[in-house]
Short mmCIF file of C-alpha atoms and ligand atoms in Angstrom, two decimals:
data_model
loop_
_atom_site.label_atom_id
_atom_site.label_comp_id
_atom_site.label_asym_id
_atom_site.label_seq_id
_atom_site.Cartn_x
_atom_site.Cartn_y
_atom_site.Cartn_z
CA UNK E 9 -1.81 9.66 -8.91
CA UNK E 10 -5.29 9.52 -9.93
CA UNK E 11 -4.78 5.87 -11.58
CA UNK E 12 -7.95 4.03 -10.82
CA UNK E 13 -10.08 7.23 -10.74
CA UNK E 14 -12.69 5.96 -12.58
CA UNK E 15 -13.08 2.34 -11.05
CA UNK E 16 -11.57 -0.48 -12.33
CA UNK E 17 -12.95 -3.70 -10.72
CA UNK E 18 -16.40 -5.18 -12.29
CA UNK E 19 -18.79 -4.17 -9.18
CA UNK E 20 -17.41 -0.13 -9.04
CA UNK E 21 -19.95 1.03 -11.72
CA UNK E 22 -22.43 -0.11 -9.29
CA UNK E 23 -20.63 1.65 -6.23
CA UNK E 24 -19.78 4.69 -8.27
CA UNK E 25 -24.13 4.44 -9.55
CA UNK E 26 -25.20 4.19 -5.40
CA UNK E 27 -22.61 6.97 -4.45
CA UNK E 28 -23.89 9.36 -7.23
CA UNK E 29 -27.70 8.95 -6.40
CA UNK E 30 -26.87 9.30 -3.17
CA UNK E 31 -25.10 12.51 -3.27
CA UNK E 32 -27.70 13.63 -5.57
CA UNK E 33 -30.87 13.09 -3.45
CA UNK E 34 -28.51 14.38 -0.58
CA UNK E 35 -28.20 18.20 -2.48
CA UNK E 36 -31.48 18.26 -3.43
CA UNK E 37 -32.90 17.78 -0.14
CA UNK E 38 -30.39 20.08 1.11
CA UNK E 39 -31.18 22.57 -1.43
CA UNK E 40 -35.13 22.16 -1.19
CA UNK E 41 -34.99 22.37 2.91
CA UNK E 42 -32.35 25.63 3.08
CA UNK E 43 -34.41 26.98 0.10
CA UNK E 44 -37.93 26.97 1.62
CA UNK E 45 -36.32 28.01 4.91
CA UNK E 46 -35.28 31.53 3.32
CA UNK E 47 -38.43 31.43 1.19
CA UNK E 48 -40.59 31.44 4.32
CA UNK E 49 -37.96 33.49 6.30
CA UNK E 50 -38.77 36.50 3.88
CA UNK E 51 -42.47 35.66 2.85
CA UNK E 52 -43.52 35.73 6.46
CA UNK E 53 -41.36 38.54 7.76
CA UNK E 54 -42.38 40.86 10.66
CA UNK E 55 -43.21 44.15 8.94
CA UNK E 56 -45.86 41.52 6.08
CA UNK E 57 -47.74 39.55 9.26
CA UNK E 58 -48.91 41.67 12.36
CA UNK E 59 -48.77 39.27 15.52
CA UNK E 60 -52.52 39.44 15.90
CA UNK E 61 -52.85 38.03 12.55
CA UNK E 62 -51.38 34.92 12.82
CA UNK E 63 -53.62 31.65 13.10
CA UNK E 64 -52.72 28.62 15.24
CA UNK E 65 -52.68 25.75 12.60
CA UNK E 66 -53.32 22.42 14.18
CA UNK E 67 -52.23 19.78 10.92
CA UNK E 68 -52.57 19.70 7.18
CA UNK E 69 -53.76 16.09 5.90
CA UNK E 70 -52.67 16.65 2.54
CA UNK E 71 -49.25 18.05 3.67
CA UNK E 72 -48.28 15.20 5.76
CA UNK E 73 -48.98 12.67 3.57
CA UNK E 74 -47.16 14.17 1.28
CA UNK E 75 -43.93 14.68 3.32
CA UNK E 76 -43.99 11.51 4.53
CA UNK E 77 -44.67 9.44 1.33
CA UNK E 78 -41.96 11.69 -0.64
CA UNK E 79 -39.15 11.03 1.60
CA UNK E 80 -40.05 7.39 2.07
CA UNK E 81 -39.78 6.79 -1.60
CA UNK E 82 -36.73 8.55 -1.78
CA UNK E 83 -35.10 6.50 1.29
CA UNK E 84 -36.23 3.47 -0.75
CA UNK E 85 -34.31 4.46 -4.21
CA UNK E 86 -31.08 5.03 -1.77
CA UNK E 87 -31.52 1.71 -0.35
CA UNK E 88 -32.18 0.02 -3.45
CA UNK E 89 -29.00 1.03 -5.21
CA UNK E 90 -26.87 0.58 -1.58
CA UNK E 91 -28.34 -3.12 -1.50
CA UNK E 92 -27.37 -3.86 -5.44
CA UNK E 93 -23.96 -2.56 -5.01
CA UNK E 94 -23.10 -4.47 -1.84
CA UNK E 95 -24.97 -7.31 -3.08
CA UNK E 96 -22.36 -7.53 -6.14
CA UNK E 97 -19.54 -6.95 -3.30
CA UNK E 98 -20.63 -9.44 -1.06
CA UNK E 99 -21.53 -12.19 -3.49
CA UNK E 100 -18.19 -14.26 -3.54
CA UNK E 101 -17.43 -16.40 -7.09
CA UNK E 102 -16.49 -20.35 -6.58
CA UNK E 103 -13.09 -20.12 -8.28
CA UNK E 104 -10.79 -17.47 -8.18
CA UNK E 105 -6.60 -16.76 -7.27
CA UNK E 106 -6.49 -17.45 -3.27
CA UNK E 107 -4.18 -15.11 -1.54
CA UNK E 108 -4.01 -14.66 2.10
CA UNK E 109 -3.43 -11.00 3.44
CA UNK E 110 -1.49 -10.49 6.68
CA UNK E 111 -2.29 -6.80 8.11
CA UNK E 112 0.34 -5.88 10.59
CA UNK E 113 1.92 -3.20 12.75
CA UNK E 114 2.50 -1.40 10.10
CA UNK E 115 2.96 -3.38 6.77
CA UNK E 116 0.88 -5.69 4.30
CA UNK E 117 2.07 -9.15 3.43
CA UNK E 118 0.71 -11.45 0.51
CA UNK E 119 0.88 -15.52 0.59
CA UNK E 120 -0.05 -17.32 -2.90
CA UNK E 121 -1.42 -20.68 -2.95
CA UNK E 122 2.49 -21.84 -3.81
CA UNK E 123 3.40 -20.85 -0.82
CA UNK E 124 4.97 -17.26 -2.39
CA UNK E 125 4.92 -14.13 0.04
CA UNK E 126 5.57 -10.64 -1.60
CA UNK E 127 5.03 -6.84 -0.20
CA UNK E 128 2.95 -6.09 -2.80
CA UNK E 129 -0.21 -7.61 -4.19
CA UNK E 130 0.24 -9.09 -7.90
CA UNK E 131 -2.89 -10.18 -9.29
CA UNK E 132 -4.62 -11.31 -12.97
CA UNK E 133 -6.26 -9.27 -15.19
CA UNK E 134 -10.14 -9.66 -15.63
CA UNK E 135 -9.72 -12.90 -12.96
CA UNK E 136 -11.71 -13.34 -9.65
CA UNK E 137 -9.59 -12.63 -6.69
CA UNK E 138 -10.59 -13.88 -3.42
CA UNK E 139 -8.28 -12.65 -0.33
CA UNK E 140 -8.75 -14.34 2.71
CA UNK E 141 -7.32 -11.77 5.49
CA UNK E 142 -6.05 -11.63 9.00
CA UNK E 143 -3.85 -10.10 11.73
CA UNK E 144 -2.03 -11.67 14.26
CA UNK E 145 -2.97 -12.44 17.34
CA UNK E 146 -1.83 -9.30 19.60
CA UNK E 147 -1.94 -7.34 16.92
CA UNK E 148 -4.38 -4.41 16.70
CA UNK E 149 -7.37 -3.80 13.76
CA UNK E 150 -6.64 -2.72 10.18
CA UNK E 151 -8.80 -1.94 7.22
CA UNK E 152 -8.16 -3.06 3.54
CA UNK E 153 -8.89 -0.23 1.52
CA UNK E 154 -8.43 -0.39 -2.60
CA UNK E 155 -9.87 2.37 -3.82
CA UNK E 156 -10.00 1.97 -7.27
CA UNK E 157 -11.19 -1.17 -6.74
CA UNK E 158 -14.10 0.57 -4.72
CA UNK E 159 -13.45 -1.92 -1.68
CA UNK E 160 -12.57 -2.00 1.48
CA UNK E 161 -12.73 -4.49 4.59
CA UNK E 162 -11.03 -4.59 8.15
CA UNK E 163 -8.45 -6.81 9.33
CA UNK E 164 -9.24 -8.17 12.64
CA UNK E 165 -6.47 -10.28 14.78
CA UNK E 166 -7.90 -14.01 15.06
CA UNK E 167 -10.11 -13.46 12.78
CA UNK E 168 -10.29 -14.46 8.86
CA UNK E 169 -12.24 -11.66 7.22
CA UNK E 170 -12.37 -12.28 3.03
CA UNK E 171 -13.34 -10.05 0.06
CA UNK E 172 -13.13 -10.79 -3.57
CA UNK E 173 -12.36 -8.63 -6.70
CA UNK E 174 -11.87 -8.76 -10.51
CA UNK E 175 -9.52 -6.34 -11.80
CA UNK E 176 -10.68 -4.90 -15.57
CA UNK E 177 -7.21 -2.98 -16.06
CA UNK E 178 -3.68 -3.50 -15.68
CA UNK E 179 -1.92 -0.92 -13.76
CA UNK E 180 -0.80 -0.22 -10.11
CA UNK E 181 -3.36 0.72 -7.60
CA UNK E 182 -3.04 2.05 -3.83
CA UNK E 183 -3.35 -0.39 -0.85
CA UNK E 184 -4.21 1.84 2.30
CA UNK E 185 -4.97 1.14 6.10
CA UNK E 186 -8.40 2.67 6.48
CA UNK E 187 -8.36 1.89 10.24
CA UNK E 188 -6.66 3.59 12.56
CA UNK E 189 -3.92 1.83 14.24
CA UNK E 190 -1.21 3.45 16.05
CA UNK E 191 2.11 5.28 15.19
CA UNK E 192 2.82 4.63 11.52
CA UNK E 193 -0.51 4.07 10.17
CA UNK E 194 -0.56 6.58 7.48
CA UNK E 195 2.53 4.61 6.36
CA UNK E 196 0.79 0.96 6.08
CA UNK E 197 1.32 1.56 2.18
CA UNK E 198 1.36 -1.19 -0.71
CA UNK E 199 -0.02 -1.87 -4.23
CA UNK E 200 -1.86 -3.87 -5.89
CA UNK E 201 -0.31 -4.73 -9.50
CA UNK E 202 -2.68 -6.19 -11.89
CA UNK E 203 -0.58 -7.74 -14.75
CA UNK E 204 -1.52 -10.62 -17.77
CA UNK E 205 -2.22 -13.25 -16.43
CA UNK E 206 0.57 -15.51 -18.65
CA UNK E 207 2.15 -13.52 -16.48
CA UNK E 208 1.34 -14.23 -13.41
CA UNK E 209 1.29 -17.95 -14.60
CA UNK E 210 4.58 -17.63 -15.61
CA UNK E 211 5.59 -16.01 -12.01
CA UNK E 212 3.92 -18.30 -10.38
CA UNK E 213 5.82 -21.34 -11.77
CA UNK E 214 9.05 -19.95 -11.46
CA UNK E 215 11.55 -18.60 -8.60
CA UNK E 216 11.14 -15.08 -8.90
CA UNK E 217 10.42 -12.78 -5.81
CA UNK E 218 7.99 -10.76 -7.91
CA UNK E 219 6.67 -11.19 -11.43
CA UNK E 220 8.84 -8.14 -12.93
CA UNK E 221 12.26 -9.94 -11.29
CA UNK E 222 14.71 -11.26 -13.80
CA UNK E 223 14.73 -14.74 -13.91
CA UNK E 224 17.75 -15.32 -11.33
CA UNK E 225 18.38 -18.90 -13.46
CA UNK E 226 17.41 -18.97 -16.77
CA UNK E 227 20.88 -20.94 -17.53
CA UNK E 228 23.26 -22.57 -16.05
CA UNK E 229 26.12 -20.12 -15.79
CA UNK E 230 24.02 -17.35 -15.55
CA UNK E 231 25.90 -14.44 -13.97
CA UNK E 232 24.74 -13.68 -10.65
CA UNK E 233 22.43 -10.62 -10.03
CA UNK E 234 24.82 -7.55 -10.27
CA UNK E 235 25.30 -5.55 -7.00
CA UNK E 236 23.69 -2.81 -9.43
CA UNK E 237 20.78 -4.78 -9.69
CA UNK E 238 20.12 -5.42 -6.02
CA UNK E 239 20.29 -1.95 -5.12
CA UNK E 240 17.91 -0.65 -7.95
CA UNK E 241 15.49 -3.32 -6.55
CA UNK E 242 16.82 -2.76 -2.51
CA UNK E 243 15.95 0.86 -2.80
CA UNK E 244 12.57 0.38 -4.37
CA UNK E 245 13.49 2.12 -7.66
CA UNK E 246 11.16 -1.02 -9.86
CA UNK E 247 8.34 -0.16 -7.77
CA UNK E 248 7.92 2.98 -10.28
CA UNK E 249 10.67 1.85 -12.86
CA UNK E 250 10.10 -1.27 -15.18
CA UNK E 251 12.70 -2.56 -16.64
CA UNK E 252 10.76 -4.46 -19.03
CA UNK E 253 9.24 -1.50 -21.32
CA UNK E 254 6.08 -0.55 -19.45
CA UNK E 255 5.16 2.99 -18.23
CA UNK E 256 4.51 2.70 -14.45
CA UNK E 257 5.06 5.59 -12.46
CA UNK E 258 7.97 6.57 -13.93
CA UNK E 259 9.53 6.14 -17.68
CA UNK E 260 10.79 2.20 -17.81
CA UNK E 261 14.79 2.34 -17.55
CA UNK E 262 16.04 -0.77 -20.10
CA UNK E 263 17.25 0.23 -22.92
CA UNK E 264 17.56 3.52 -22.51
CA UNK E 265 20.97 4.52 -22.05
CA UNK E 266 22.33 6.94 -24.99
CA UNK E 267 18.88 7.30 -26.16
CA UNK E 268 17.91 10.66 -26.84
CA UNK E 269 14.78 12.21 -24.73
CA UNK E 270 13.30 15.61 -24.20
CA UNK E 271 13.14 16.91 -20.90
CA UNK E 272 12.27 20.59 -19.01
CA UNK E 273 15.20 22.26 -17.67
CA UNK E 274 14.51 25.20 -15.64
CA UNK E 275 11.21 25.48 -17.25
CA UNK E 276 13.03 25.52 -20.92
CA UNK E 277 12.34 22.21 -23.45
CA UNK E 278 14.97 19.99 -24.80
CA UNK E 279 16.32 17.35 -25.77
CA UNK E 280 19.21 15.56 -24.28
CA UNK E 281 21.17 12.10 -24.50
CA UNK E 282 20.66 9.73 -21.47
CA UNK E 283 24.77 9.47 -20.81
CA UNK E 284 26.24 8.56 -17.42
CA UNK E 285 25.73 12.01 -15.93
CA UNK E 286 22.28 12.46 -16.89
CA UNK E 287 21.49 8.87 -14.99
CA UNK E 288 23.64 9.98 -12.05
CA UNK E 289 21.62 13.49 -11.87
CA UNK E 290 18.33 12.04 -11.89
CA UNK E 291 19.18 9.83 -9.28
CA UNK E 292 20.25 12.46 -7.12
CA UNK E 293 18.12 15.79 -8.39
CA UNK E 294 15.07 13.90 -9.88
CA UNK E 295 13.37 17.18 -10.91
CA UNK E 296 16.40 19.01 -12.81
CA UNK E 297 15.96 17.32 -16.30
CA UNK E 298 11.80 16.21 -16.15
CA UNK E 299 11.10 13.89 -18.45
CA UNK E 300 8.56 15.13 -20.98
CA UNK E 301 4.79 12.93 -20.13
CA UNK E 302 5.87 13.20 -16.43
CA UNK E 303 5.32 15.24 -13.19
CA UNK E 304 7.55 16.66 -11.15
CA UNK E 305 7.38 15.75 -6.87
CA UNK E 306 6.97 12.36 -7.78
CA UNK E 307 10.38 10.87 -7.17
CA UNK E 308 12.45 11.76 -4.28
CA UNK E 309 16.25 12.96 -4.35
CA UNK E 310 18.28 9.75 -3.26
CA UNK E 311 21.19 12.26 -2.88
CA UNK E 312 21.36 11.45 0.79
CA UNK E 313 20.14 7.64 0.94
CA UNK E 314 22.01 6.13 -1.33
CA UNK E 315 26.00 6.80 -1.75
CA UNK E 316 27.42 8.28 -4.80
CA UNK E 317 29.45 4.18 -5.04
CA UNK E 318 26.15 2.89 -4.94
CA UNK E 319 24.59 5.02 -7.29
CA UNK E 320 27.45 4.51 -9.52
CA UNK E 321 26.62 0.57 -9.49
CA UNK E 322 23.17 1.31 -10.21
CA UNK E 323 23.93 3.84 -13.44
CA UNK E 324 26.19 0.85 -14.43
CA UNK E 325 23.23 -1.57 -14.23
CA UNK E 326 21.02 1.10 -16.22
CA UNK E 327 23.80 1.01 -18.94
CA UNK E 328 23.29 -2.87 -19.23
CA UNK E 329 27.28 -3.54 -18.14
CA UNK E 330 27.44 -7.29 -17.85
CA UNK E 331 28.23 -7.97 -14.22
CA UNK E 332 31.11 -9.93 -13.19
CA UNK E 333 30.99 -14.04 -13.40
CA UNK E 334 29.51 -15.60 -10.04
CA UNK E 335 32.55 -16.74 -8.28
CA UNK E 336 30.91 -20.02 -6.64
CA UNK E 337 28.10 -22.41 -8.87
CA UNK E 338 24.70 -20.90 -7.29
CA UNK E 339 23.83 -23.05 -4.70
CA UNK E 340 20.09 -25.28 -5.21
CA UNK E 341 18.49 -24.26 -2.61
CA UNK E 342 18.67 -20.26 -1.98
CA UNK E 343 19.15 -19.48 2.06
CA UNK E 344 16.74 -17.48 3.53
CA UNK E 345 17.81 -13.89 3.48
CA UNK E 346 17.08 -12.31 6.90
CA UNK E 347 16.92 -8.76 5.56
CA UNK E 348 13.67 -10.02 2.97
CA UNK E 349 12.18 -11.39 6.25
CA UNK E 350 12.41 -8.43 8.22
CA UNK E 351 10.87 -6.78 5.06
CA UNK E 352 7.89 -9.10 4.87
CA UNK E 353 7.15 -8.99 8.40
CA UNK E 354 7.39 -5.21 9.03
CA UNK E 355 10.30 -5.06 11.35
CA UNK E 356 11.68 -2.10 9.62
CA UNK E 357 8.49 -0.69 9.98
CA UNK E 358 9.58 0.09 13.83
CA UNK E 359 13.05 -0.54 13.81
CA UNK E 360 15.98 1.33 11.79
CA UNK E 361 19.19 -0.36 9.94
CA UNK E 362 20.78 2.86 10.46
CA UNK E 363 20.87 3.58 14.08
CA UNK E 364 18.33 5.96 14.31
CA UNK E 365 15.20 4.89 16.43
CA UNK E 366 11.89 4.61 14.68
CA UNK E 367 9.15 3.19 17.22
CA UNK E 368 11.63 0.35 18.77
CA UNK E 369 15.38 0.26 18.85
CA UNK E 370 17.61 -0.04 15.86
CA UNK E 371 18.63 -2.94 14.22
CA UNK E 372 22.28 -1.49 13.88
CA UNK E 373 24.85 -2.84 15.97
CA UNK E 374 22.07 -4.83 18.05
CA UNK E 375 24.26 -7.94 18.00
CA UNK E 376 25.99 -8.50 21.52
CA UNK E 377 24.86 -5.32 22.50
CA UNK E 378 24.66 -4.72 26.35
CA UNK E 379 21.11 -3.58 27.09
CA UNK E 380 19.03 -2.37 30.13
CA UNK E 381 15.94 -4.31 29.95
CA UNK E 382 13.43 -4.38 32.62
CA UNK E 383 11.69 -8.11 33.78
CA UNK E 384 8.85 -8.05 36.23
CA UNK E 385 10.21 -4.45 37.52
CA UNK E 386 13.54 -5.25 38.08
CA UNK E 387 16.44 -3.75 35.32
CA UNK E 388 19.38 -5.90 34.80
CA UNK E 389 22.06 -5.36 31.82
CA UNK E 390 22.52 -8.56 29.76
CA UNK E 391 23.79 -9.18 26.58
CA UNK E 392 21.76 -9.20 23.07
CA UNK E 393 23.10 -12.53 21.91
CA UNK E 394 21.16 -15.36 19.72
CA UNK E 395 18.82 -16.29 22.54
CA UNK E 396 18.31 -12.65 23.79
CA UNK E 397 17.27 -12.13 20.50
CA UNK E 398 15.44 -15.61 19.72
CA UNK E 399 13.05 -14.27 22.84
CA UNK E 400 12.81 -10.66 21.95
CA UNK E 401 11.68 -11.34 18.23
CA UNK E 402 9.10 -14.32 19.50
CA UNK E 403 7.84 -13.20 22.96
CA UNK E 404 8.92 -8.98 23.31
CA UNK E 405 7.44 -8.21 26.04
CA UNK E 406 9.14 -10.73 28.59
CA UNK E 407 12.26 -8.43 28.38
CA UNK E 408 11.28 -4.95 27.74
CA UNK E 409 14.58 -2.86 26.39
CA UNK E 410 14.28 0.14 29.35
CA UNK E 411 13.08 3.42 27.52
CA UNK E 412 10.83 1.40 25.71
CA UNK E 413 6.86 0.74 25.97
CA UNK E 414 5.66 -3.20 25.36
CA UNK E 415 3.69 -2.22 21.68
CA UNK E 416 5.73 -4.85 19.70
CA UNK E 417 3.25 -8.25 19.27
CA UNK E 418 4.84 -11.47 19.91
CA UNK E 419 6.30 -13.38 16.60
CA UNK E 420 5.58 -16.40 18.32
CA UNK E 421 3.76 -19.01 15.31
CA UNK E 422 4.10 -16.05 12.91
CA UNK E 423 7.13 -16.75 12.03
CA UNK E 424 9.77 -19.82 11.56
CA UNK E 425 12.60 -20.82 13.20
CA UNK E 426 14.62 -20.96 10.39
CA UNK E 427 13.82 -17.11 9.50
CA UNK E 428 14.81 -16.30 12.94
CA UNK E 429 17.81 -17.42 12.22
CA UNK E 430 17.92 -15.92 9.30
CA UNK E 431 17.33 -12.26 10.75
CA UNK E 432 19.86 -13.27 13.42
CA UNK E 433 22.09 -13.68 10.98
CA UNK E 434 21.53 -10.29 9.28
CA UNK E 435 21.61 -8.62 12.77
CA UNK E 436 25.41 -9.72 12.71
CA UNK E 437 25.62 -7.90 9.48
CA UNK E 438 24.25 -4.41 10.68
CA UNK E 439 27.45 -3.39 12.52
CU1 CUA N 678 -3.02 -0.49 9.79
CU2 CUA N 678 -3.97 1.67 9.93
#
């Protein structure tokens, strides 16, 4: 929504202060110039100056002077306040929280100094931030564009671009692409979550995905996460949900079960208890019962992506049912999962888990598929197994699938070998 309107990094007074003068000297001019024009346009019409009467003026001293000097001064005030403002931008701090940014085709990745890699950008409050930002080779240009930070920089493949920030309020703030680059690039979405920054300590130090995660061993017979749990997290629902008592998009979701709230029905106040059907129905029909503080359009029906089974699990996550036991001691070292890496690196950006085809072909039932694919001009049919797919995710355009253009850029030193195995792995999964 309109979080961040006001600016809320330490140098956006001074971009907000530059913009303002700017557009200020920009209306006056405008107004003074279209003013005199219809000022002179009726002083000097036809029927008030006979042709004959007109004299051939050859200069003014006095009036050139003056429009010279005027404008100059005002050019000056304009570049004074651009300079300060991109002077405060451009001036990096020493110290700060390093984080690299990865701009791809068409997604935004984050890597911490620990070595931690999330979708979105977490971040300190009232801490220097210094990004240090790429895209990978064969990849195309990309802008990073905060706008309530007031900043913005491109992405370049091969080349480390860097920008800093200091974040005066917690909150969630748009990430955009601000450079054009191909078929989803009005989708190249993420946020940038500014938390405490015991928080983000705290986060740091431990195992958690992202700093709002539950701690996925705080003892040893912990239960495992619920399948309830996963899918509120899967489908994105604690990007606008905490379930730790903050207000972000939407209301925060623990502890609220049987809890009385008052909502609009049909345009009508009142107040309702939060029981099993109320969960289910603003799951599916977000805008039936609206919460009271909140707007309506922002949440989408999940009628149709999720199934009623799985919405069921998640209602019985809401209520705080204790999942079932883990059946196996949780193993020290956590696999990689191969759907998180296709999630950090875009792939589902372009390609579908549901059969339907996005920019490249679907991920379902790719495994030991037999494909067309076209090398140097010829088209042979081969079989998508491990090393079919080994090539296609590290060098795609050696075998292009036929129907398809060569857009996807080459994995190759972008990712591991062990997450290739990982996503090979999942592949097997999508039947
Ligand atoms: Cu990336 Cu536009």
């Amino acid at each position: 929504m309109l979080e961040g309107i006001s600016g809320v990094s330490t140098y956006a007074a001074e971009v907000d202060e530059a913009f303002w003068i700017v557009t200020g000297l920009t209306f006056l001019l405008f107004f003074a110039t279209i003013g005199a024009m219809f000022y002179f346009a009726w002083r000097y019409r036809a029927s008030r100056v006979p042709a004959f009467e007109a004299k051939n003026i050859h200069h003014n001293t006095a009036l050139e002077i003056t429009w010279t000097v005027i404008p100059t001064i005002l050019l000056m005030v304009m570049f004074y306040y651009g300079m300060t403002s991109l002077k405060a931008m451009r001036t990096f701090p020493d110290e700060g929280v390093k984080v690299k940014v990865t701009g791809f085709k068409w997604a935004w990745r984050f890597e911490y100094e620990n070595g931690k890699k999330t979708t979105e950008l977490y971040v300190p409050v009232n801490q220097n931030v210094l990004l240090e930002m790429s895209a990978p080779k064969g990849d195309v240009t990309h802008s990073f564009y905060v706008p309530a930070f007031r900043v913005k920089e491109d992405v370049v493949p091969g080349i480390t671009t860097r920008l800093w920030f200091n974040a005066t309020d917690q909150g969630q703030f748009d990430i955009k692409c601000a450079e054009y680059c191909g078929t989803r690039h009005a989708y190249m979405l993420s946020k940038v979550v500014v938390i405490e920054p015991d928080k983000f300590a705290a986060w740091m130090a431990s195992d958690k995905m992202t700093p709002f995660d539950k701690d996925p061993e705080t003892t040893a017979s912990a239960p495992a996460v619920s399948k309830g749990e996963t899918l509120f997290s899967m489908n994105g629902c604690n990007a606008c949900h905490s379930m730790e008592g903050q207000k972000l998009v939407g209301p925060h979701l623990n502890d609220v079960f049987g809890t009385e709230v008052t909502v609009t029905t049909n345009g009508e106040q009142r107040t309702i208890i939060r029981d099993e059907e109320y969960m289910t129905r603003s799951i599916t029909d977000p805008d039936y019962d609206l919460v009271e503080g909140y707007l309506p359009g922002m949440m989408p029906g999940y009628k149709e992506m999720i199934s009623p089974e799985d919405i069921q699990e998640i209602v019985k996550y809401l209520k705080g049912d204790t999942p079932p036991p883990a059946a196996a001691p949780v193993a020290a070292k956590p696999k990689i999962d191969g759907k998180q890496v296709s999630m950090l690196n875009g792939c589902i950006g372009c390609h579908s888990e549901d059969g339907s085809k996005v920019v490249g072909p679907s991920f379902k039932g790719i495994w030991m598929r037999e494909v067309n694919v076209v090398e140097g001009g010829n088209v042979k049919t081969i079989v998508s197994d491990a090393e079919y797919l080994r090539e296609a995710i590290l060098r795609p355009n050696a075998n292009i699938v036929e129907g398809y253009q060569p857009m996807m850029p080459p994995y190759e030193g972008v990712i591991k070998d062990e997450e290739v195995d990982a996503l090979i792995e999942y592949f097997k999964e999508l039947k």
